[in-house]
mmCIF file of C-alpha atoms in Angstrom:
data_model
loop_
_atom_site.group_PDB
_atom_site.id
_atom_site.type_symbol
_atom_site.label_atom_id
_atom_site.label_comp_id
_atom_site.label_asym_id
_atom_site.label_seq_id
_atom_site.Cartn_x
_atom_site.Cartn_y
_atom_site.Cartn_z
ATOM 1 C CA MET A 1 -0.874 -10.403 -28.562
ATOM 2 C CA GLU A 2 2.035 -12.791 -28.615
ATOM 3 C CA GLN A 3 1.328 -16.001 -26.744
ATOM 4 C CA LEU A 4 3.328 -16.143 -23.521
ATOM 5 C CA THR A 5 5.281 -19.393 -23.295
ATOM 6 C CA ALA A 6 8.438 -20.593 -21.584
ATOM 7 C CA GLU A 7 11.598 -20.478 -23.680
ATOM 8 C CA PHE A 8 14.025 -23.293 -22.899
ATOM 9 C CA GLY A 9 16.789 -22.242 -25.290
ATOM 10 C CA GLY A 10 17.103 -25.794 -26.576
ATOM 11 C CA ALA A 11 17.998 -27.185 -23.139
ATOM 12 C CA GLY A 12 16.658 -30.439 -21.773
ATOM 13 C CA ARG A 13 15.127 -30.858 -18.352
ATOM 14 C CA ALA A 14 17.400 -32.032 -15.563
ATOM 15 C CA GLY A 15 14.675 -32.237 -12.920
ATOM 16 C CA MET A 16 11.974 -30.286 -11.139
ATOM 17 C CA GLY A 17 12.245 -27.536 -8.536
ATOM 18 C CA VAL A 18 9.926 -24.547 -8.691
ATOM 19 C CA GLY A 19 9.066 -25.500 -12.229
ATOM 20 C CA PRO A 20 11.534 -27.268 -14.549
ATOM 21 C CA VAL A 21 15.226 -27.288 -13.721
ATOM 22 C CA LEU A 22 17.041 -27.184 -17.042
ATOM 23 C CA GLU A 23 20.492 -28.417 -17.942
ATOM 24 C CA LYS A 24 23.343 -26.386 -16.496
ATOM 25 C CA PHE A 25 25.509 -24.213 -18.718
ATOM 26 C CA ASP A 26 29.126 -25.252 -19.273
ATOM 27 C CA GLU A 27 32.141 -23.386 -17.905
ATOM 28 C CA VAL A 28 30.356 -20.750 -15.831
ATOM 29 C CA TYR A 29 32.783 -18.788 -13.658
ATOM 30 C CA ARG A 30 31.294 -15.287 -13.632
ATOM 31 C CA ILE A 31 27.581 -14.683 -12.964
ATOM 32 C CA ALA A 32 25.742 -11.349 -12.989
ATOM 33 C CA VAL A 33 22.364 -11.045 -11.279
ATOM 34 C CA LEU A 34 20.204 -8.003 -12.075
ATOM 35 C CA ARG A 35 17.897 -6.950 -9.227
ATOM 36 C CA GLY A 36 17.105 -3.297 -8.634
ATOM 37 C CA GLY A 37 14.342 -1.962 -6.411
ATOM 38 C CA GLY A 38 14.111 -1.778 -2.655
ATOM 39 C CA LEU A 39 15.427 -3.765 0.262
ATOM 40 C CA GLY A 40 12.661 -6.353 0.051
ATOM 41 C CA ASP A 41 13.251 -6.846 -3.673
ATOM 42 C CA LEU A 42 16.817 -7.973 -3.031
ATOM 43 C CA ILE A 43 15.747 -10.227 -0.161
ATOM 44 C CA PHE A 44 13.264 -11.927 -2.507
ATOM 45 C CA ALA A 45 16.196 -12.701 -4.841
ATOM 46 C CA ILE A 46 18.507 -14.182 -2.191
ATOM 47 C CA PRO A 47 17.154 -17.784 -2.435
ATOM 48 C CA ALA A 48 17.737 -17.770 -6.197
ATOM 49 C CA ILE A 49 21.259 -16.414 -5.727
ATOM 50 C CA ALA A 50 21.949 -19.126 -3.129
ATOM 51 C CA ALA A 51 20.730 -21.732 -5.622
ATOM 52 C CA LEU A 52 23.033 -20.345 -8.323
ATOM 53 C CA LYS A 53 25.958 -20.401 -5.894
ATOM 54 C CA ALA A 54 25.261 -24.071 -5.098
ATOM 55 C CA ALA A 55 24.868 -24.998 -8.770
ATOM 56 C CA TYR A 56 28.031 -23.155 -9.836
ATOM 57 C CA PRO A 57 30.292 -23.301 -6.754
ATOM 58 C CA GLU A 58 33.370 -22.122 -8.653
ATOM 59 C CA ALA A 59 31.611 -19.018 -9.961
ATOM 60 C CA SER A 60 31.692 -15.533 -8.455
ATOM 61 C CA ILE A 61 28.312 -13.798 -8.251
ATOM 62 C CA THR A 62 28.044 -10.086 -8.947
ATOM 63 C CA LEU A 63 24.809 -8.384 -7.933
ATOM 64 C CA LEU A 64 23.815 -5.431 -10.087
ATOM 65 C CA GLY A 65 21.797 -3.518 -7.514
ATOM 66 C CA THR A 66 21.357 -0.277 -5.603
ATOM 67 C CA PRO A 67 23.338 1.534 -2.883
ATOM 68 C CA ALA A 68 20.918 0.102 -0.283
ATOM 69 C CA HIS A 69 21.645 -3.402 -1.595
ATOM 70 C CA GLN A 70 25.368 -2.732 -1.362
ATOM 71 C CA ALA A 71 24.958 -1.642 2.262
ATOM 72 C CA LEU A 72 22.874 -4.724 3.109
ATOM 73 C CA ILE A 73 25.364 -7.153 1.566
ATOM 74 C CA ALA A 74 28.187 -5.449 3.503
ATOM 75 C CA ALA A 75 26.250 -5.829 6.773
ATOM 76 C CA THR A 76 25.305 -9.506 6.342
ATOM 77 C CA LYS A 77 26.618 -12.918 5.371
ATOM 78 C CA SER A 78 25.077 -13.770 2.002
ATOM 79 C CA PRO A 79 25.747 -15.729 -1.211
ATOM 80 C CA VAL A 80 26.636 -12.499 -3.043
ATOM 81 C CA ASP A 81 30.348 -11.988 -3.721
ATOM 82 C CA GLU A 82 30.227 -8.344 -4.791
ATOM 83 C CA VAL A 83 27.778 -5.561 -5.633
ATOM 84 C CA CYS A 84 28.046 -3.212 -8.599
ATOM 85 C CA VAL A 85 25.733 -0.221 -8.222
ATOM 86 C CA LEU A 86 23.428 0.273 -11.179
ATOM 87 C CA PRO A 87 23.423 3.578 -13.040
ATOM 88 C CA PHE A 88 20.121 5.388 -13.350
ATOM 89 C CA SER A 89 18.154 3.734 -16.129
ATOM 90 C CA GLU A 90 14.444 3.780 -16.933
ATOM 91 C CA GLY A 91 12.627 0.786 -15.501
ATOM 92 C CA VAL A 92 15.779 -0.530 -13.799
ATOM 93 C CA ARG A 93 16.895 2.180 -11.370
ATOM 94 C CA PRO A 94 14.737 5.330 -11.258
ATOM 95 C CA GLY A 95 16.557 8.610 -11.741
ATOM 96 C CA GLU A 96 17.851 10.959 -14.406
ATOM 97 C CA GLU A 97 19.688 8.941 -17.029
ATOM 98 C CA ASN A 98 23.157 9.916 -18.167
ATOM 99 C CA GLU A 99 24.090 8.297 -21.486
ATOM 100 C CA GLU A 100 27.808 8.621 -20.864
ATOM 101 C CA GLU A 101 27.471 6.976 -17.461
ATOM 102 C CA LEU A 102 25.370 4.176 -18.934
ATOM 103 C CA ASP A 103 27.864 3.580 -21.749
ATOM 104 C CA ARG A 104 30.739 3.525 -19.269
ATOM 105 C CA PHE A 105 28.865 1.053 -17.042
ATOM 106 C CA PHE A 106 28.173 -1.370 -19.897
ATOM 107 C CA GLN A 107 31.725 -1.078 -21.179
ATOM 108 C CA GLU A 108 33.021 -2.031 -17.717
ATOM 109 C CA MET A 109 30.527 -4.893 -17.407
ATOM 110 C CA ARG A 110 31.314 -6.304 -20.869
ATOM 111 C CA ALA A 111 35.000 -6.266 -19.946
ATOM 112 C CA ARG A 112 34.196 -8.702 -17.125
ATOM 113 C CA ARG A 113 33.033 -11.266 -19.709
ATOM 114 C CA PHE A 114 30.164 -12.691 -17.708
ATOM 115 C CA ASP A 115 29.382 -16.292 -18.548
ATOM 116 C CA LEU A 116 25.805 -16.034 -17.277
ATOM 117 C CA ALA A 117 23.506 -13.059 -16.663
ATOM 118 C CA VAL A 118 20.270 -13.618 -14.737
ATOM 119 C CA GLN A 119 17.401 -11.129 -14.795
ATOM 120 C CA LEU A 120 15.295 -11.086 -11.591
ATOM 121 C CA HIS A 121 13.928 -7.573 -12.088
ATOM 122 C CA GLY A 122 10.304 -7.663 -13.160
ATOM 123 C CA GLY A 123 8.787 -8.622 -16.477
ATOM 124 C CA GLY A 124 11.698 -7.600 -18.649
ATOM 125 C CA ARG A 125 10.281 -4.715 -20.668
ATOM 126 C CA TYR A 126 13.224 -2.577 -19.574
ATOM 127 C CA SER A 127 15.393 -5.072 -17.706
ATOM 128 C CA ASN A 128 15.827 -7.594 -20.534
ATOM 129 C CA PRO A 129 17.346 -5.081 -23.002
ATOM 130 C CA PHE A 130 19.491 -3.843 -20.107
ATOM 131 C CA LEU A 131 20.661 -7.387 -19.371
ATOM 132 C CA LEU A 132 21.456 -8.078 -23.014
ATOM 133 C CA ARG A 133 23.792 -5.077 -23.106
ATOM 134 C CA LEU A 134 26.041 -6.849 -20.582
ATOM 135 C CA GLY A 135 27.227 -9.152 -23.369
ATOM 136 C CA ALA A 136 27.056 -12.345 -21.273
ATOM 137 C CA ARG A 137 27.436 -15.715 -23.034
ATOM 138 C CA HIS A 138 24.135 -16.948 -21.577
ATOM 139 C CA THR A 139 21.034 -15.071 -20.405
ATOM 140 C CA VAL A 140 18.080 -16.209 -18.285
ATOM 141 C CA GLY A 141 15.146 -14.293 -16.830
ATOM 142 C CA THR A 142 11.453 -13.499 -16.750
ATOM 143 C CA ARG A 143 9.507 -12.126 -19.675
ATOM 144 C CA THR A 144 6.150 -10.536 -20.413
ATOM 145 C CA ALA A 145 4.719 -10.825 -23.901
ATOM 146 C CA ASP A 146 6.065 -7.384 -24.886
ATOM 147 C CA ALA A 147 9.597 -7.901 -23.532
ATOM 148 C CA ALA A 148 12.747 -8.869 -25.403
ATOM 149 C CA SER A 149 13.607 -12.559 -25.392
ATOM 150 C CA LEU A 150 16.568 -13.983 -23.538
ATOM 151 C CA GLU A 151 18.149 -17.380 -24.129
ATOM 152 C CA ARG A 152 15.823 -18.970 -21.567
ATOM 153 C CA THR A 153 12.779 -17.178 -20.139
ATOM 154 C CA VAL A 154 10.074 -17.859 -17.589
ATOM 155 C CA PRO A 155 6.677 -16.271 -18.345
ATOM 156 C CA TYR A 156 6.065 -13.300 -16.040
ATOM 157 C CA LEU A 157 2.592 -13.244 -14.512
ATOM 158 C CA TYR A 158 2.180 -10.755 -11.672
ATOM 159 C CA TYR A 159 0.557 -12.909 -8.991
ATOM 160 C CA GLN A 160 3.364 -15.286 -8.032
ATOM 161 C CA HIS A 161 5.364 -15.479 -4.802
ATOM 162 C CA GLU A 162 8.460 -13.399 -5.583
ATOM 163 C CA PRO A 163 11.130 -15.646 -3.978
ATOM 164 C CA LEU A 164 9.568 -18.656 -5.725
ATOM 165 C CA ARG A 165 9.452 -16.742 -9.024
ATOM 166 C CA ALA A 166 13.170 -16.037 -8.689
ATOM 167 C CA LEU A 167 13.818 -19.693 -7.859
ATOM 168 C CA GLU A 168 11.929 -20.711 -10.998
ATOM 169 C CA VAL A 169 14.264 -18.474 -12.993
ATOM 170 C CA ALA A 170 17.292 -19.991 -11.241
ATOM 171 C CA GLY A 171 15.939 -23.405 -12.253
ATOM 172 C CA PHE A 172 16.082 -22.322 -15.888
ATOM 173 C CA ALA A 173 19.775 -21.616 -15.265
ATOM 174 C CA GLY A 174 20.236 -25.186 -14.012
ATOM 175 C CA ALA A 175 20.027 -24.464 -10.268
ATOM 176 C CA PHE A 176 17.955 -26.541 -7.870
ATOM 177 C CA PRO A 177 16.479 -24.740 -4.820
ATOM 178 C CA VAL A 178 18.549 -24.703 -1.627
ATOM 179 C CA ASP A 179 16.188 -22.541 0.464
ATOM 180 C CA LEU A 180 12.667 -21.361 -0.295
ATOM 181 C CA GLU A 181 13.171 -18.094 1.558
ATOM 182 C CA ALA A 182 16.135 -15.818 2.224
ATOM 183 C CA ARG A 183 18.607 -16.758 4.957
ATOM 184 C CA LEU A 184 20.917 -13.985 6.137
ATOM 185 C CA ALA A 185 23.073 -13.461 9.225
ATOM 186 C CA PRO A 186 24.831 -10.382 10.612
ATOM 187 C CA ALA A 187 28.308 -9.963 9.177
ATOM 188 C CA GLU A 188 31.326 -11.009 11.221
ATOM 189 C CA GLY A 189 32.325 -8.222 13.574
ATOM 190 C CA LEU A 190 29.005 -6.371 13.320
ATOM 191 C CA ARG A 191 28.519 -4.596 16.641
ATOM 192 C CA ALA A 192 25.421 -5.535 18.618
ATOM 193 C CA PHE A 193 22.813 -2.813 18.899
ATOM 194 C CA SER A 194 23.147 -0.932 22.191
ATOM 195 C CA GLY A 195 20.860 2.027 21.679
ATOM 196 C CA THR A 196 18.012 0.894 23.907
ATOM 197 C CA ALA A 197 17.307 2.292 27.367
ATOM 198 C CA ASP A 198 17.674 -0.948 29.338
ATOM 199 C CA ASP A 199 20.481 -3.406 30.095
ATOM 200 C CA GLY A 200 19.575 -5.701 27.202
ATOM 201 C CA THR A 201 17.447 -8.118 29.219
ATOM 202 C CA GLN A 202 14.076 -6.498 28.483
ATOM 203 C CA PRO A 203 12.291 -8.097 25.482
ATOM 204 C CA LEU A 204 12.319 -5.836 22.451
ATOM 205 C CA VAL A 205 9.574 -5.247 19.885
ATOM 206 C CA VAL A 206 10.626 -3.390 16.738
ATOM 207 C CA ILE A 207 7.964 -1.618 14.676
ATOM 208 C CA HIS A 208 8.347 -0.447 11.086
ATOM 209 C CA PRO A 209 5.309 1.651 10.064
ATOM 210 C CA GLY A 210 6.406 2.462 6.508
ATOM 211 C CA ALA A 211 5.898 0.981 3.044
ATOM 212 C CA THR A 212 6.789 2.200 -0.434
ATOM 213 C CA ASP A 213 3.126 2.242 -1.477
ATOM 214 C CA PRO A 214 1.104 4.318 1.035
ATOM 215 C CA ARG A 215 -1.904 2.057 0.436
ATOM 216 C CA ARG A 216 0.006 -0.756 2.166
ATOM 217 C CA ARG A 217 0.503 1.251 5.374
ATOM 218 C CA TRP A 218 -1.428 0.457 8.535
ATOM 219 C CA PRO A 219 -2.603 3.782 10.028
ATOM 220 C CA VAL A 220 -0.219 5.507 12.436
ATOM 221 C CA GLU A 221 -2.882 5.452 15.150
ATOM 222 C CA ARG A 222 -3.032 1.648 14.994
ATOM 223 C CA PHE A 223 0.737 1.347 15.333
ATOM 224 C CA ALA A 224 0.673 3.748 18.294
ATOM 225 C CA GLU A 225 -2.063 1.740 20.008
ATOM 226 C CA LEU A 226 -0.052 -1.435 19.450
ATOM 227 C CA ALA A 227 3.130 0.199 20.781
ATOM 228 C CA ALA A 228 1.330 1.335 23.927
ATOM 229 C CA ALA A 229 -0.111 -2.151 24.492
ATOM 230 C CA CYS A 230 3.297 -3.781 24.069
ATOM 231 C CA ALA A 231 4.874 -1.273 26.450
ATOM 232 C CA ALA A 232 2.188 -2.060 29.019
ATOM 233 C CA ASP A 233 3.131 -5.752 28.659
ATOM 234 C CA GLY A 234 6.701 -4.917 29.671
ATOM 235 C CA PHE A 235 8.281 -4.766 26.228
ATOM 236 C CA GLN A 236 10.655 -2.076 25.122
ATOM 237 C CA VAL A 237 9.385 -0.772 21.770
ATOM 238 C CA VAL A 238 11.594 0.814 19.102
ATOM 239 C CA VAL A 239 10.216 2.343 15.900
ATOM 240 C CA VAL A 240 12.479 2.191 12.827
ATOM 241 C CA GLY A 241 12.345 3.832 9.425
ATOM 242 C CA ASP A 242 14.319 5.896 6.966
ATOM 243 C CA GLY A 243 14.659 9.672 6.955
ATOM 244 C CA SER A 244 11.287 10.144 5.263
ATOM 245 C CA GLU A 245 9.589 8.257 8.113
ATOM 246 C CA GLN A 246 10.939 10.315 11.016
ATOM 247 C CA GLU A 247 7.695 12.250 11.383
ATOM 248 C CA ILE A 248 5.674 9.021 11.456
ATOM 249 C CA GLY A 249 7.983 7.584 14.103
ATOM 250 C CA ALA A 250 7.708 10.709 16.241
ATOM 251 C CA ARG A 251 3.907 10.642 15.955
ATOM 252 C CA ILE A 252 3.756 7.010 17.122
ATOM 253 C CA VAL A 253 5.897 7.869 20.154
ATOM 254 C CA GLU A 254 3.691 10.861 20.933
ATOM 255 C CA LEU A 255 0.430 8.918 20.689
ATOM 256 C CA ALA A 256 1.764 5.876 22.576
ATOM 257 C CA ASP A 257 2.701 8.188 25.466
ATOM 258 C CA SER A 258 5.042 5.730 27.166
ATOM 259 C CA GLY A 259 8.644 5.941 28.268
ATOM 260 C CA GLN A 260 9.056 2.408 26.900
ATOM 261 C CA VAL A 261 8.449 3.568 23.302
ATOM 262 C CA ARG A 262 11.064 5.437 21.289
ATOM 263 C CA SER A 263 11.880 6.083 17.642
ATOM 264 C CA VAL A 264 15.203 5.743 15.839
ATOM 265 C CA ALA A 265 13.693 6.445 12.411
ATOM 266 C CA GLY A 266 16.278 8.150 10.224
ATOM 267 C CA LYS A 267 19.072 7.524 12.742
ATOM 268 C CA LEU A 268 20.359 4.058 11.760
ATOM 269 C CA ASP A 269 22.587 3.000 8.912
ATOM 270 C CA MET A 270 22.099 -0.454 7.399
ATOM 271 C CA ALA A 271 24.498 -2.114 9.831
ATOM 272 C CA GLY A 272 22.632 -0.535 12.732
ATOM 273 C CA LEU A 273 19.300 -1.733 11.370
ATOM 274 C CA VAL A 274 20.587 -5.294 10.959
ATOM 275 C CA ALA A 275 21.988 -5.266 14.506
ATOM 276 C CA LEU A 276 18.735 -3.914 15.975
ATOM 277 C CA LEU A 277 16.496 -6.369 14.118
ATOM 278 C CA ALA A 278 18.737 -9.287 15.095
ATOM 279 C CA ARG A 279 18.203 -8.385 18.775
ATOM 280 C CA ALA A 280 14.399 -8.155 18.564
ATOM 281 C CA ALA A 281 11.990 -10.651 20.084
ATOM 282 C CA VAL A 282 9.399 -9.719 17.434
ATOM 283 C CA VAL A 283 9.306 -7.314 14.491
ATOM 284 C CA VAL A 284 5.974 -5.827 13.378
ATOM 285 C CA GLY A 285 5.543 -4.138 10.018
ATOM 286 C CA ASN A 286 3.665 -3.686 6.813
ATOM 287 C CA ASP A 287 4.746 -5.436 3.617
ATOM 288 C CA SER A 288 8.098 -3.633 3.733
ATOM 289 C CA GLY A 289 11.846 -4.134 3.490
ATOM 290 C CA PRO A 290 12.677 -4.128 7.230
ATOM 291 C CA ARG A 291 10.025 -6.772 7.940
ATOM 292 C CA HIS A 292 11.387 -8.961 5.130
ATOM 293 C CA LEU A 293 14.919 -8.389 6.445
ATOM 294 C CA ALA A 294 13.890 -9.445 9.961
ATOM 295 C CA GLN A 295 12.396 -12.635 8.531
ATOM 296 C CA ALA A 296 15.615 -13.357 6.626
ATOM 297 C CA LEU A 297 17.565 -12.906 9.875
ATOM 298 C CA GLY A 298 15.384 -15.557 11.545
ATOM 299 C CA VAL A 299 13.523 -13.089 13.774
ATOM 300 C CA PRO A 300 9.784 -13.700 14.416
ATOM 301 C CA THR A 301 7.556 -11.224 12.578
ATOM 302 C CA VAL A 302 3.963 -10.077 12.437
ATOM 303 C CA GLY A 303 3.032 -8.650 9.041
ATOM 304 C CA ILE A 304 0.093 -6.479 8.013
ATOM 305 C CA PHE A 305 -0.593 -7.184 4.345
ATOM 306 C CA TRP A 306 -3.078 -6.491 1.625
ATOM 307 C CA ALA A 307 -4.288 -9.896 0.405
ATOM 308 C CA GLY A 308 -2.678 -9.543 -3.034
ATOM 309 C CA ASN A 309 0.687 -8.880 -1.433
ATOM 310 C CA VAL A 310 0.352 -12.034 0.670
ATOM 311 C CA ILE A 311 0.451 -13.968 -2.607
ATOM 312 C CA ASN A 312 3.586 -12.176 -3.767
ATOM 313 C CA ALA A 313 5.504 -11.552 -0.563
ATOM 314 C CA GLY A 314 4.010 -13.310 2.459
ATOM 315 C CA ALA A 315 6.086 -15.532 4.730
ATOM 316 C CA LEU A 316 5.550 -19.205 3.945
ATOM 317 C CA GLY A 317 5.657 -20.512 7.541
ATOM 318 C CA ARG A 318 3.487 -19.727 10.554
ATOM 319 C CA SER A 319 5.539 -20.972 13.505
ATOM 320 C CA LEU A 320 7.672 -17.812 13.482
ATOM 321 C CA HIS A 321 5.685 -15.522 11.202
ATOM 322 C CA ARG A 322 2.086 -14.345 11.329
ATOM 323 C CA LEU A 323 0.131 -12.504 8.651
ATOM 324 C CA HIS A 324 -2.939 -10.327 8.926
ATOM 325 C CA ALA A 325 -4.487 -9.891 5.496
ATOM 326 C CA SER A 326 -6.918 -7.220 4.404
ATOM 327 C CA TRP A 327 -9.345 -8.443 1.761
ATOM 328 C CA VAL A 328 -10.207 -4.992 0.386
ATOM 329 C CA THR A 329 -10.410 -5.204 -3.414
ATOM 330 C CA ALA A 330 -11.582 -1.685 -4.318
ATOM 331 C CA CYS A 331 -10.224 1.784 -3.603
ATOM 332 C CA PRO A 332 -12.180 3.172 -0.607
ATOM 333 C CA THR A 333 -12.513 6.543 -2.379
ATOM 334 C CA CYS A 334 -13.309 5.825 -6.032
ATOM 335 C CA GLY A 335 -14.120 2.119 -6.046
ATOM 336 C CA ILE A 336 -11.596 1.164 -8.744
ATOM 337 C CA ASP A 337 -10.525 -2.492 -8.693
ATOM 338 C CA VAL A 338 -7.124 -2.538 -6.935
ATOM 339 C CA THR A 339 -6.469 -6.188 -7.782
ATOM 340 C CA GLN A 340 -5.554 -5.206 -11.344
ATOM 341 C CA VAL A 341 -1.897 -4.263 -11.349
ATOM 342 C CA GLY A 342 0.946 -2.917 -13.422
ATOM 343 C CA TRP A 343 0.256 -2.634 -17.133
ATOM 344 C CA THR A 344 -3.174 -4.321 -16.871
ATOM 345 C CA ALA A 345 -5.012 -1.283 -15.446
ATOM 346 C CA PRO A 346 -4.229 2.303 -14.401
ATOM 347 C CA ARG A 347 -3.615 3.083 -10.733
ATOM 348 C CA CYS A 348 -6.080 5.563 -9.295
ATOM 349 C CA PRO A 349 -4.621 8.711 -7.632
ATOM 350 C CA HIS A 350 -5.866 7.844 -4.149
ATOM 351 C CA ASP A 351 -3.584 6.671 -1.350
ATOM 352 C CA ASP A 352 -6.171 5.419 1.132
ATOM 353 C CA SER A 353 -4.889 2.556 3.260
ATOM 354 C CA VAL A 354 -6.309 -0.787 2.149
ATOM 355 C CA VAL A 355 -5.145 -2.450 5.386
ATOM 356 C CA ALA A 356 -6.781 -0.086 7.891
ATOM 357 C CA GLY A 357 -9.343 -2.722 8.843
ATOM 358 C CA VAL A 358 -6.765 -5.015 10.466
ATOM 359 C CA ALA A 359 -7.502 -5.013 14.211
ATOM 360 C CA VAL A 360 -4.878 -3.954 16.753
ATOM 361 C CA ARG A 361 -6.079 -6.659 19.143
ATOM 362 C CA ASP A 362 -5.276 -9.427 16.646
ATOM 363 C CA VAL A 363 -1.788 -8.095 15.914
ATOM 364 C CA HIS A 364 -1.078 -7.649 19.623
ATOM 365 C CA GLU A 365 -2.095 -11.227 20.400
ATOM 366 C CA ASP A 366 0.365 -12.529 17.808
ATOM 367 C CA VAL A 367 3.164 -10.361 19.205
ATOM 368 C CA ARG A 368 2.591 -11.830 22.657
ATOM 369 C CA SER A 369 2.406 -15.375 21.303
ATOM 370 C CA LEU A 370 5.583 -15.113 19.235
ATOM 371 C CA ALA A 371 7.507 -13.383 22.012
ATOM 372 C CA ALA A 372 6.583 -16.114 24.462
ATOM 373 C CA THR A 373 7.778 -18.747 21.972
ATOM 374 C CA ASP A 374 10.984 -16.871 21.206
ATOM 375 C CA LEU A 375 11.750 -16.399 24.898
ATOM 376 C CA GLY A 376 11.226 -20.071 25.671
ATOM 377 C CA GLY A 377 8.083 -19.437 27.651
ATOM 378 C CA LEU A 378 9.334 -16.367 29.578
ATOM 379 C CA GLY A 379 5.863 -14.842 29.432
ATOM 380 C CA VAL A 380 4.885 -11.226 29.306
#
């Protein structure tokens, strides 16, 4: 196998950030950033985009992302100037590929004459060839041993904190870190959330029970027990989720059996989600996009994580964010090692939760602690 090493593209080092910060490129006015995936994936890339904006203040930054990313950027203040929605393409945006649509997309992107294209989408097996088709003057990104080379590449090794990985890539483009984690704010004119049952003075706990990988989901019964406990404390509890999580939300409400617990799963657009999260005293969730979004908005969070995901996606601070990590390393059904990921080992077919052992009592205590801090000591 090819030895995996950093590729500096002949550049010298200008300093150190998250790894080396290389010399900046000359005359950069148009930057493309490739980042598909879910809501959390974009949030992980925001610190790197902010660093690029600071390093190249005269440049416009175009995010090549998904419709959900486009909605998030429209609902928040961010360092992204515009979003171009990716066509379906294997390994970049899942869906049925259309060659004519792909050709049209690349023709339009090449016409923009990007000075710099930055790949923040995985190890590069699919995303690096995709990036190269943009025709940018300079290319930077991550790379596994089997991926195409770019002008400058950072070795891709799975277990690395994703925002810091993206910042390391930005460093190879000449950008020093500005923030270690994403900082977002509701967009100007975004209406405050008003869909709760009180007058806005009751402290609000938002729960998101979903996650892309079902193994990362805390059991519904645990979330319901937590919701009931928070309601008994005097909190109003709102469950959020997309359309596929409506049934889960309804089940939590049913099991919690409290008039203080309701679900809006499947009922909010992105602007509504941002407005609701921004109003919360605490947000509780698995390793999922809404929890990462709440963190980026500066809202206290309690996260339920598998230990491996703490490495890749856990909040760095503990004054506003608490983590409960499950140390399960084998599938509860077949015993396969779940620490081996991606191309290194096959995923077993079982979807058993690997975070079920996290205790409701411990999560509840952190909710109470963070809410008391956020409310300036107005205890519940």
